[in-house]
Amino acid sequence: MNARVYSIKDPIARAEAGRVILSGGLVAFATETVYGLGGDATNETAVAKIFAYKARPLYNPLISHVHDVRSAFAIGQATSAALAMADVFWPGPLTLVMKLMDGFPLACLTSANMSTVAIRIPGDPTTRALLSEIGRPVAAPSANRSGRLSPTTADHVVAEDFDGLKIILDGGCCAIGVESTVLDVSGAIPRLLRPGAITQEQIEAVVGPIELTNNNVGLLSPGMLASHYAPIASLRLNATELWDGEVGLDFAGQLGLAVDLSALGDLLEAASNLFAYLHALDSPGIKTIAVAPIPRTGVGIAINDRLQRAAA
Ligand code: TXA
Ligand code: MG
């Protein structure tokens, strides 16, 4: 049966979604980054359902979403870097990995049995209203099957056709369009685990020099395995022309194509269009999507990161 789609702005729909989550069910909902598939992060069975829906490997931990800073630091241990980052970037597209507070009843599966927890306070006020009503951390990975493109519209979630998912809270197209920046602030020096809309430069302006992840990051942040976000068609990156039989995805008019992530070369616009355009181009008859070069600055780092994983 298909899930019902309601506006996330509808308080009655949010209340119903909250009841579903508090009784151990799952709800898909909009955030400013990508759509999440949410369940009660303190309920082992609910979290197990998330992994089952997504066919996600159990060693890959989930982000817990809360509505305010106080709830965040009731779950994760605040270091000075955590406090400084929270102060500047929360609510927003930032996930902080912290040591789990002793005694907090997080489901073991949420953190894949690790002693750390990843926490995010979404920027969208209606998403926070949902979280505030629930009053418990909501574990929510992107609402797509593991290894597929992340959803940035309610339609993308509908198309996943999760068996048994009853409610999708629609917030329109995600304004940011790539998943949150993940920063580990549990140790002495913060470490960037996943690039996102909040850039290395912005982070370093707040906490000083940080460590970047290398290719072994799979061990530190299991979600960053090389092959991720894969569409069905293959991707050819940094294309300077279109080859026979390819469809193209342009940036700033470099290939002269109609499908352009941002004709004006705006990287924020390109990020918000990225998954939606890949979803749209990715159809059974298409073998290869050629993607124009995207500058590796600002959120361009995150765009290139997602493209490389999709191509791997
Ligand atoms: O924007 C987002 O972050 C979206 C929306 C729905 O909030 N969520 C999302 O979740 O992208 P997911 O599960 O697709 O990505 C979570 C990332 C993974 O790379 C995972 O390995 C990492 O966070 N992660 C979670 N807990 C961690 C932990 N304790 N230590 C290190 N990495 C962790
Ligand atoms: Mg994901």
CSV table of C-alpha atoms and ligand atoms in Angstrom, one decimal:
chain,number,residue,atom,x,y,z
A,1,MET,CA,0.0,0.0,0.0
A,2,ASN,CA,1.2,3.5,-0.8
A,3,ALA,CA,2.1,5.9,1.9
A,4,ARG,CA,-0.1,8.9,2.4
A,5,VAL,CA,1.5,12.2,1.7
A,6,TYR,CA,0.7,15.2,4.0
A,7,SER,CA,2.1,18.7,4.2
A,8,ILE,CA,4.6,18.9,7.1
A,9,LYS,CA,3.0,22.3,7.8
A,10,ASP,CA,-0.3,20.6,8.8
A,11,PRO,CA,-0.3,20.3,12.6
A,12,ILE,CA,-2.8,17.4,12.5
A,13,ALA,CA,-0.6,15.4,10.2
A,14,ARG,CA,2.4,16.1,12.4
A,15,ALA,CA,0.6,15.0,15.5
A,16,GLU,CA,-0.5,11.8,13.8
A,17,ALA,CA,3.1,11.3,12.6
A,18,GLY,CA,4.4,11.9,16.1
A,19,ARG,CA,2.0,9.2,17.4
A,20,VAL,CA,3.2,6.7,14.8
A,21,ILE,CA,6.8,7.3,15.9
A,22,LEU,CA,6.1,7.1,19.6
A,23,SER,CA,4.3,3.8,19.1
A,24,GLY,CA,7.3,2.3,17.3
A,25,GLY,CA,6.4,3.0,13.7
A,26,LEU,CA,8.3,4.9,11.0
A,27,VAL,CA,7.5,8.2,9.2
A,28,ALA,CA,9.3,9.8,6.3
A,29,PHE,CA,9.7,13.6,6.7
A,30,ALA,CA,11.3,16.6,5.0
A,31,THR,CA,14.3,18.3,6.3
A,32,GLU,CA,16.3,21.1,4.7
A,33,THR,CA,19.0,18.7,3.6
A,34,VAL,CA,17.2,15.5,2.3
A,35,TYR,CA,14.1,13.5,3.4
A,36,GLY,CA,14.6,11.3,6.4
A,37,LEU,CA,13.1,8.0,7.3
A,38,GLY,CA,12.5,8.4,11.0
A,39,GLY,CA,11.8,6.2,14.0
A,40,ASP,CA,12.2,6.5,17.8
A,41,ALA,CA,16.0,6.4,18.4
A,42,THR,CA,15.4,4.9,21.9
A,43,ASN,CA,13.3,2.0,20.6
A,44,GLU,CA,15.4,-0.9,19.4
A,45,THR,CA,12.6,-2.4,17.3
A,46,ALA,CA,11.8,0.8,15.6
A,47,VAL,CA,15.4,1.3,14.7
A,48,ALA,CA,15.7,-2.3,13.5
A,49,LYS,CA,12.8,-1.5,11.1
A,50,ILE,CA,14.7,1.5,9.7
A,51,PHE,CA,17.6,-0.8,8.8
A,52,ALA,CA,15.3,-3.4,7.3
A,53,TYR,CA,13.4,-0.8,5.2
A,54,LYS,CA,16.6,0.6,3.8
A,55,ALA,CA,18.4,-2.8,3.6
A,56,ARG,CA,21.2,-0.9,5.4
A,57,PRO,CA,24.1,-2.7,6.9
A,58,LEU,CA,23.8,-2.8,10.7
A,59,TYR,CA,27.3,-1.5,11.2
A,60,ASN,CA,26.4,1.9,9.7
A,61,PRO,CA,25.0,4.1,12.6
A,62,LEU,CA,22.1,6.6,12.3
A,63,ILE,CA,21.8,10.3,13.1
A,64,SER,CA,19.6,11.2,16.0
A,65,HIS,CA,17.5,14.3,15.3
A,66,VAL,CA,16.3,16.6,18.1
A,67,HIS,CA,14.6,20.0,18.2
A,68,ASP,CA,16.9,21.9,20.5
A,69,VAL,CA,20.4,22.3,21.9
A,70,ARG,CA,19.3,21.2,25.4
A,71,SER,CA,18.0,17.9,24.1
A,72,ALA,CA,21.1,17.4,22.0
A,73,PHE,CA,23.5,17.8,25.0
A,74,ALA,CA,21.3,15.5,27.1
A,75,ILE,CA,22.4,12.8,24.7
A,76,GLY,CA,25.8,13.7,23.6
A,77,GLN,CA,28.7,14.9,25.8
A,78,ALA,CA,29.5,18.5,25.1
A,79,THR,CA,33.1,19.3,24.3
A,80,SER,CA,34.2,22.9,23.8
A,81,ALA,CA,34.3,22.3,20.1
A,82,ALA,CA,30.7,20.9,20.2
A,83,LEU,CA,29.4,23.9,22.1
A,84,ALA,CA,31.1,26.3,19.8
A,85,MET,CA,29.8,24.6,16.6
A,86,ALA,CA,26.3,24.2,18.1
A,87,ASP,CA,26.3,27.9,18.9
A,88,VAL,CA,27.0,29.0,15.4
A,89,PHE,CA,25.5,26.3,13.2
A,90,TRP,CA,22.5,24.8,15.0
A,91,PRO,CA,19.7,24.5,13.9
A,92,GLY,CA,21.1,23.7,10.5
A,93,PRO,CA,22.8,21.2,8.2
A,94,LEU,CA,25.4,20.1,10.7
A,95,THR,CA,25.7,16.7,12.5
A,96,LEU,CA,28.0,16.5,15.5
A,97,VAL,CA,29.4,13.1,16.6
A,98,MET,CA,29.9,13.1,20.4
A,99,LYS,CA,30.4,10.6,23.1
A,100,LEU,CA,27.1,9.2,24.3
A,101,MET,CA,26.0,10.5,27.7
A,102,ASP,CA,26.2,7.8,30.3
A,103,GLY,CA,22.8,6.3,31.0
A,104,PHE,CA,21.0,7.8,28.0
A,105,PRO,CA,18.7,5.1,26.8
A,106,LEU,CA,19.7,5.3,23.1
A,107,ALA,CA,18.9,2.0,21.2
A,108,CYS,CA,22.2,0.1,20.6
A,109,LEU,CA,21.3,-0.2,16.9
A,110,THR,CA,21.1,3.6,16.5
A,111,SER,CA,24.8,4.0,17.2
A,112,ALA,CA,25.7,0.6,15.8
A,113,ASN,CA,26.9,-0.3,19.3
A,114,MET,CA,29.5,2.5,19.3
A,115,SER,CA,30.2,4.7,22.3
A,116,THR,CA,29.5,7.8,20.2
A,117,VAL,CA,26.3,9.3,18.9
A,118,ALA,CA,25.6,11.5,15.9
A,119,ILE,CA,23.1,14.4,16.5
A,120,ARG,CA,21.5,17.0,14.3
A,121,ILE,CA,19.0,19.8,14.9
A,122,PRO,CA,17.3,20.4,11.5
A,123,GLY,CA,17.1,23.9,10.2
A,124,ASP,CA,13.5,23.7,9.0
A,125,PRO,CA,11.2,25.0,11.8
A,126,THR,CA,8.3,22.6,10.9
A,127,THR,CA,10.7,19.7,11.1
A,128,ARG,CA,11.7,20.9,14.6
A,129,ALA,CA,8.0,21.3,15.5
A,130,LEU,CA,7.6,17.6,14.7
A,131,LEU,CA,10.6,16.6,16.7
A,132,SER,CA,9.5,18.8,19.6
A,133,GLU,CA,6.2,17.1,19.8
A,134,ILE,CA,7.8,13.7,19.8
A,135,GLY,CA,10.1,14.7,22.6
A,136,ARG,CA,12.5,11.8,22.0
A,137,PRO,CA,15.5,11.7,19.6
A,138,VAL,CA,14.4,10.5,16.1
A,139,ALA,CA,16.8,8.3,14.3
A,140,ALA,CA,16.6,9.2,10.6
A,141,PRO,CA,18.8,8.2,7.7
A,142,SER,CA,18.0,9.5,4.3
A,143,ALA,CA,14.7,7.9,3.1
A,144,ASN,CA,16.1,5.8,0.3
A,145,ARG,CA,17.2,2.2,0.1
A,146,SER,CA,20.9,1.8,1.0
A,147,GLY,CA,23.3,2.8,-1.7
A,148,ARG,CA,20.7,4.7,-3.8
A,149,LEU,CA,20.2,8.4,-4.5
A,150,SER,CA,19.0,10.4,-1.5
A,151,PRO,CA,15.4,11.8,-1.8
A,152,THR,CA,15.0,15.6,-2.1
A,153,THR,CA,11.2,15.5,-2.8
A,154,ALA,CA,8.2,13.6,-1.3
A,155,ASP,CA,7.8,12.0,-4.8
A,156,HIS,CA,11.3,10.5,-4.5
A,157,VAL,CA,10.3,8.9,-1.2
A,158,VAL,CA,7.0,7.7,-2.7
A,159,ALA,CA,9.0,6.1,-5.6
A,160,GLU,CA,11.0,4.0,-3.0
A,161,ASP,CA,7.7,2.3,-2.3
A,162,PHE,CA,8.7,1.2,1.3
A,163,ASP,CA,6.4,-1.6,2.2
A,164,GLY,CA,4.3,-0.6,5.2
A,165,LEU,CA,5.4,3.1,5.4
A,166,LYS,CA,2.1,4.9,6.0
A,167,ILE,CA,3.0,8.6,6.3
A,168,ILE,CA,5.3,11.0,4.3
A,169,LEU,CA,5.5,14.6,5.6
A,170,ASP,CA,6.0,16.7,2.5
A,171,GLY,CA,8.0,19.9,2.8
A,172,GLY,CA,8.5,20.5,-0.9
A,173,CYS,CA,12.0,20.4,-2.5
A,174,CYS,CA,14.8,20.3,0.1
A,175,ALA,CA,16.5,23.8,0.1
A,176,ILE,CA,20.0,22.4,0.6
A,177,GLY,CA,19.7,19.1,-1.2
A,178,VAL,CA,22.9,17.3,0.1
A,179,GLU,CA,23.1,15.6,3.4
A,180,SER,CA,24.4,17.4,6.5
A,181,THR,CA,28.1,18.0,7.2
A,182,VAL,CA,29.2,15.4,9.7
A,183,LEU,CA,31.9,16.6,12.2
A,184,ASP,CA,33.3,14.4,14.9
A,185,VAL,CA,33.8,16.6,18.0
A,186,SER,CA,34.4,13.7,20.5
A,187,GLY,CA,38.2,13.9,20.4
A,188,ALA,CA,40.8,16.5,20.9
A,189,ILE,CA,40.8,17.7,17.3
A,190,PRO,CA,37.5,17.8,15.4
A,191,ARG,CA,37.4,15.6,12.3
A,192,LEU,CA,35.3,16.1,9.2
A,193,LEU,CA,33.6,12.8,8.4
A,194,ARG,CA,31.3,14.0,5.6
A,195,PRO,CA,31.4,17.2,3.6
A,196,GLY,CA,28.2,19.2,3.3
A,197,ALA,CA,26.8,22.7,3.0
A,198,ILE,CA,28.7,23.8,6.0
A,199,THR,CA,32.3,23.9,4.7
A,200,GLN,CA,35.7,23.2,6.1
A,201,GLU,CA,36.5,26.9,6.0
A,202,GLN,CA,33.3,27.8,7.9
A,203,ILE,CA,34.1,25.1,10.6
A,204,GLU,CA,37.7,26.2,10.9
A,205,ALA,CA,36.7,29.8,11.4
A,206,VAL,CA,34.9,28.6,14.6
A,207,VAL,CA,37.1,25.8,16.0
A,208,GLY,CA,40.5,26.3,14.3
A,209,PRO,CA,42.2,23.6,12.2
A,210,ILE,CA,40.4,20.3,11.8
A,211,GLU,CA,41.4,16.9,10.6
A,212,LEU,CA,40.0,15.7,7.3
A,213,THR,CA,39.1,12.1,6.6
A,214,ASN,CA,41.2,9.9,4.4
A,215,ASN,CA,40.2,6.9,2.4
A,216,ASN,CA,40.0,4.8,5.5
A,217,VAL,CA,37.0,6.8,6.6
A,218,GLY,CA,34.8,3.8,6.2
A,219,LEU,CA,36.0,2.7,9.6
A,220,LEU,CA,35.4,6.0,11.3
A,221,SER,CA,32.1,6.8,9.7
A,222,PRO,CA,30.8,3.7,8.1
A,223,GLY,CA,28.3,5.5,5.9
A,224,MET,CA,31.2,7.0,3.9
A,225,LEU,CA,32.0,3.8,2.0
A,226,ALA,CA,33.2,4.6,-1.5
A,227,SER,CA,30.2,3.3,-3.4
A,228,HIS,CA,27.1,5.2,-2.2
A,229,TYR,CA,24.3,7.2,-3.7
A,230,ALA,CA,24.5,5.1,-6.8
A,231,PRO,CA,22.0,5.7,-9.6
A,232,ILE,CA,21.2,2.9,-12.0
A,233,ALA,CA,23.0,4.5,-15.0
A,234,SER,CA,26.7,5.0,-14.7
A,235,LEU,CA,28.2,8.4,-14.2
A,236,ARG,CA,31.1,9.9,-16.2
A,237,LEU,CA,32.5,12.9,-14.2
A,238,ASN,CA,34.3,16.0,-15.4
A,239,ALA,CA,32.9,15.6,-18.9
A,240,THR,CA,33.9,18.4,-21.2
A,241,GLU,CA,31.7,17.1,-24.1
A,242,LEU,CA,28.8,14.7,-24.5
A,243,TRP,CA,29.6,11.3,-26.1
A,244,ASP,CA,27.3,9.2,-28.2
A,245,GLY,CA,24.4,7.6,-26.3
A,246,GLU,CA,25.0,9.7,-23.2
A,247,VAL,CA,22.7,12.2,-21.4
A,248,GLY,CA,24.3,15.1,-19.8
A,249,LEU,CA,24.1,17.1,-16.6
A,250,ASP,CA,25.6,20.5,-17.0
A,251,PHE,CA,26.9,23.2,-14.7
A,252,ALA,CA,27.2,26.9,-15.6
A,253,GLY,CA,26.6,26.2,-19.3
A,254,GLN,CA,29.9,24.4,-19.9
A,255,LEU,CA,28.3,21.7,-22.1
A,256,GLY,CA,25.6,24.0,-23.5
A,257,LEU,CA,22.9,21.7,-22.2
A,258,ALA,CA,19.4,22.4,-21.1
A,259,VAL,CA,19.7,20.3,-18.0
A,260,ASP,CA,22.0,22.5,-15.9
A,261,LEU,CA,22.5,22.2,-12.1
A,262,SER,CA,22.9,26.0,-12.1
A,263,ALA,CA,23.1,28.0,-15.3
A,264,LEU,CA,24.6,30.9,-13.3
A,265,GLY,CA,27.2,28.7,-11.7
A,266,ASP,CA,25.7,29.0,-8.2
A,267,LEU,CA,27.0,26.0,-6.2
A,268,LEU,CA,24.2,26.3,-3.6
A,269,GLU,CA,21.6,26.1,-6.3
A,270,ALA,CA,23.5,23.2,-7.9
A,271,ALA,CA,23.5,21.3,-4.5
A,272,SER,CA,19.8,21.7,-4.1
A,273,ASN,CA,19.2,20.4,-7.7
A,274,LEU,CA,21.8,17.6,-7.6
A,275,PHE,CA,19.8,14.5,-6.5
A,276,ALA,CA,16.6,15.6,-8.1
A,277,TYR,CA,18.3,16.0,-11.5
A,278,LEU,CA,20.1,12.7,-11.1
A,279,HIS,CA,16.8,11.0,-10.2
A,280,ALA,CA,15.2,12.6,-13.3
A,281,LEU,CA,18.0,11.6,-15.7
A,282,ASP,CA,18.3,8.1,-14.3
A,283,SER,CA,15.9,6.0,-16.3
A,284,PRO,CA,16.2,2.4,-17.5
A,285,GLY,CA,17.1,3.3,-21.1
A,286,ILE,CA,20.0,5.5,-20.1
A,287,LYS,CA,23.5,3.9,-19.8
A,288,THR,CA,25.6,6.9,-18.9
A,289,ILE,CA,25.1,10.3,-17.4
A,290,ALA,CA,28.0,12.7,-18.3
A,291,VAL,CA,28.4,15.4,-15.6
A,292,ALA,CA,30.2,18.7,-16.3
A,293,PRO,CA,33.1,19.7,-14.0
A,294,ILE,CA,32.0,21.3,-10.7
A,295,PRO,CA,34.4,23.6,-8.9
A,296,ARG,CA,35.8,22.1,-5.7
A,297,THR,CA,35.1,25.1,-3.5
A,298,GLY,CA,32.5,25.6,-0.8
A,299,VAL,CA,29.6,23.2,-1.1
A,300,GLY,CA,31.2,22.1,-4.4
A,301,ILE,CA,33.3,19.8,-2.3
A,302,ALA,CA,30.2,18.0,-1.0
A,303,ILE,CA,28.7,17.9,-4.6
A,304,ASN,CA,31.9,16.3,-5.9
A,305,ASP,CA,32.0,13.9,-3.0
A,306,ARG,CA,28.4,12.7,-3.7
A,307,LEU,CA,29.1,12.5,-7.5
A,308,GLN,CA,32.3,10.4,-6.9
A,309,ARG,CA,30.4,8.0,-4.6
A,310,ALA,CA,27.6,7.7,-7.2
A,311,ALA,CA,30.1,7.0,-9.9
A,312,ALA,CA,32.1,4.4,-7.9
B,1,TXA,O1,21.2,15.5,6.2
B,1,TXA,C1,21.3,14.4,6.8
B,1,TXA,O2,22.2,14.2,7.6
B,1,TXA,C2,20.2,13.4,6.6
B,1,TXA,C3,18.8,14.0,7.1
B,1,TXA,C4,17.7,13.0,7.0
B,1,TXA,O3,19.0,14.5,8.4
B,1,TXA,N1,20.5,12.2,7.2
B,1,TXA,C5,21.5,11.3,6.8
B,1,TXA,O4,21.6,10.2,7.5
B,1,TXA,O5,22.2,11.6,5.8
B,1,TXA,P1,22.5,8.9,7.0
B,1,TXA,O6,22.1,7.8,7.9
B,1,TXA,O7,22.2,8.7,5.5
B,1,TXA,O8,23.9,9.4,7.2
B,1,TXA,C6,24.5,9.3,8.5
B,1,TXA,C7,26.0,9.5,8.5
B,1,TXA,C8,26.6,8.2,7.9
B,1,TXA,O9,27.7,8.6,7.1
B,1,TXA,C9,27.1,7.5,9.2
B,1,TXA,O10,28.1,6.6,9.1
B,1,TXA,C10,27.5,8.7,10.1
B,1,TXA,O11,26.5,9.7,9.8
B,1,TXA,N2,27.4,8.5,11.5
B,1,TXA,C11,26.3,8.3,12.3
B,1,TXA,N3,26.6,8.0,13.5
B,1,TXA,C12,28.0,8.1,13.6
B,1,TXA,C13,28.9,7.9,14.6
B,1,TXA,N4,28.5,7.6,15.9
B,1,TXA,N5,30.2,8.0,14.3
B,1,TXA,C14,30.6,8.3,13.1
B,1,TXA,N6,29.8,8.5,12.0
B,1,TXA,C15,28.5,8.4,12.3
B,2,MG,MG,22.0,8.3,3.2
